[in-house]
PDB file of C-alpha atoms in Angstrom:
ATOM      1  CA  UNK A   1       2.548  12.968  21.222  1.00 88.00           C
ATOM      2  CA  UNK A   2       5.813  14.144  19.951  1.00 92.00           C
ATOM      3  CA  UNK A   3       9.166  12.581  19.376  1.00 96.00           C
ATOM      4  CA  UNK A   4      10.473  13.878  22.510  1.00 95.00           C
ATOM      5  CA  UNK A   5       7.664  12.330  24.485  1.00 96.00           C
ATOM      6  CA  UNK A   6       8.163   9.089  22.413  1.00 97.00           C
ATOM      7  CA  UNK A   7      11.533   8.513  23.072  1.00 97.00           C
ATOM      8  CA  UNK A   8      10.905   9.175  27.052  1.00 97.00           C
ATOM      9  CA  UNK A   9       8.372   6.635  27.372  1.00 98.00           C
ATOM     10  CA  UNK A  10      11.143   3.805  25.186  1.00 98.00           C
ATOM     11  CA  UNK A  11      13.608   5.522  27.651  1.00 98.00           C
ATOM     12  CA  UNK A  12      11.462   4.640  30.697  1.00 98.00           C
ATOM     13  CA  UNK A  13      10.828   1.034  29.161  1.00 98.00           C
ATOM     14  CA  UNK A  14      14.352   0.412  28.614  1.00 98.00           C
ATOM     15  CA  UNK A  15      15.272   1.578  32.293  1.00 98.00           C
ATOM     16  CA  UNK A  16      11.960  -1.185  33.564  1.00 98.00           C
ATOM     17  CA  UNK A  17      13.614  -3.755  31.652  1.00 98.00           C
ATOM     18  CA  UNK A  18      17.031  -3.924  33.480  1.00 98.00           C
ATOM     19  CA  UNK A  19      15.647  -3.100  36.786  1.00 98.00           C
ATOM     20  CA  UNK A  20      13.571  -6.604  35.994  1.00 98.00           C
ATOM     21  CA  UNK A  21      17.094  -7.969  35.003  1.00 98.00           C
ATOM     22  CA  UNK A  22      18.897  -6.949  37.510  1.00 98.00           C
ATOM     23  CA  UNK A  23      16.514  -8.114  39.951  1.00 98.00           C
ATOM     24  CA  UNK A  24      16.366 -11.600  38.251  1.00 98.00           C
ATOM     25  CA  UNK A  25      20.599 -11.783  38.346  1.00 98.00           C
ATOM     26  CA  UNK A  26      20.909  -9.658  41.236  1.00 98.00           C
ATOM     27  CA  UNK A  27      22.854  -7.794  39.854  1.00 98.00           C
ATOM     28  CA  UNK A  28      22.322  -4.381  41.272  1.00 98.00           C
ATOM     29  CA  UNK A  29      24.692  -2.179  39.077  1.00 98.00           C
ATOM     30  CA  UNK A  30      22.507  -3.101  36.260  1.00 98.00           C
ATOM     31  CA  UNK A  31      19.021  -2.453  38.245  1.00 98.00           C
ATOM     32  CA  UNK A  32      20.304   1.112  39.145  1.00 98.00           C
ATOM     33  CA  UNK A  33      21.467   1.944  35.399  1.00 98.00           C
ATOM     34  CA  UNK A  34      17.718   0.973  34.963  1.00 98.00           C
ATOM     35  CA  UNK A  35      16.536   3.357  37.856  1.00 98.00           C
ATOM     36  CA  UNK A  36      18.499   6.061  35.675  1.00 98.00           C
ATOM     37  CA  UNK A  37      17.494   5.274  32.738  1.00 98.00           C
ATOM     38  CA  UNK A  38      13.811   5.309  33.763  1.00 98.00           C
ATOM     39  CA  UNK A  39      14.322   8.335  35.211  1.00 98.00           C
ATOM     40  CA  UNK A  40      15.966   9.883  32.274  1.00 98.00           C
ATOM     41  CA  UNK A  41      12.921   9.060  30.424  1.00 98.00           C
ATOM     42  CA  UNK A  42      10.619  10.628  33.087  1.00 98.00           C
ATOM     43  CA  UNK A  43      12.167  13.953  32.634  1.00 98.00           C
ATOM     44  CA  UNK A  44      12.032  13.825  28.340  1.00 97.00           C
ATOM     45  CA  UNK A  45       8.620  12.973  28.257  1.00 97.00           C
ATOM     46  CA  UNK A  46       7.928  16.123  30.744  1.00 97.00           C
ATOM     47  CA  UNK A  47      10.168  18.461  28.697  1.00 97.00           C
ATOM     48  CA  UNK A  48       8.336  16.813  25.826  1.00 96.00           C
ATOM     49  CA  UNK A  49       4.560  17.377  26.932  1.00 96.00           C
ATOM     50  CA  UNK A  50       5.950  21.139  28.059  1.00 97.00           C
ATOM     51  CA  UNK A  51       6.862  21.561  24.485  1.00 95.00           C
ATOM     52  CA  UNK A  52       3.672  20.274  23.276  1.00 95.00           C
ATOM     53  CA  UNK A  53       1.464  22.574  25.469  1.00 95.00           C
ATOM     54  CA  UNK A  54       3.496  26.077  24.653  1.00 95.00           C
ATOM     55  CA  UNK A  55       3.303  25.047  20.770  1.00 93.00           C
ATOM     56  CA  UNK A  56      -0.838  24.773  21.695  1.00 94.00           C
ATOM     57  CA  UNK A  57      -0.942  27.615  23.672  1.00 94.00           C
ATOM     58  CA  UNK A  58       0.847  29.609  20.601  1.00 95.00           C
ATOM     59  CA  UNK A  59      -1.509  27.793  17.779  1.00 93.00           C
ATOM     60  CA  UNK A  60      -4.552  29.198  19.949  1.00 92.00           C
ATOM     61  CA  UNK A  61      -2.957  33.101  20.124  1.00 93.00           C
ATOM     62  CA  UNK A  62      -2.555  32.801  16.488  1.00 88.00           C
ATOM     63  CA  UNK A  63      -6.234  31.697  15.994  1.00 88.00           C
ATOM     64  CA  UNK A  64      -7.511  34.021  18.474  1.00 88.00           C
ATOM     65  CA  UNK A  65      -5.837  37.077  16.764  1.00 87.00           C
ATOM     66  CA  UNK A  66      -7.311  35.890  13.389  1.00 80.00           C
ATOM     67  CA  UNK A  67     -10.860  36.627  14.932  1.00 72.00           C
TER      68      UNK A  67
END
């Protein structure tokens, strides 16, 4: 897992968390920041698995052309 991905899933946390609030105060500005927030940290943990998998793919060229 790599920082990107790490800081999506506290991103996605964070969001859960004042949806939960917001629910319990009903206060629905702050459960729709949450919506956003959780899915701001959707979209960096994809970027941050992308990342992950193209730095793998390249790792396995470069040990394939060692052969």
């Amino acid at each position: 897992m790599n920082q990107d991905e790490m800081k999506g899933k506290m991103e996605q946390l964070k969001g859960k968390a004042k949806q939960a609030a917001g629910d319990l105060t009903d206060d629905e500005r702050l459960h729709d920041e949450g919506r956003a927030d959780e899915a701001q940290g959707d979209l960096r943990e994809g970027m941050g698995k992308a990342r992950r998998k193209v730095g793998e793919a390249i790792e396995d060229i470069g040990e394939n052309l060692k052969r």
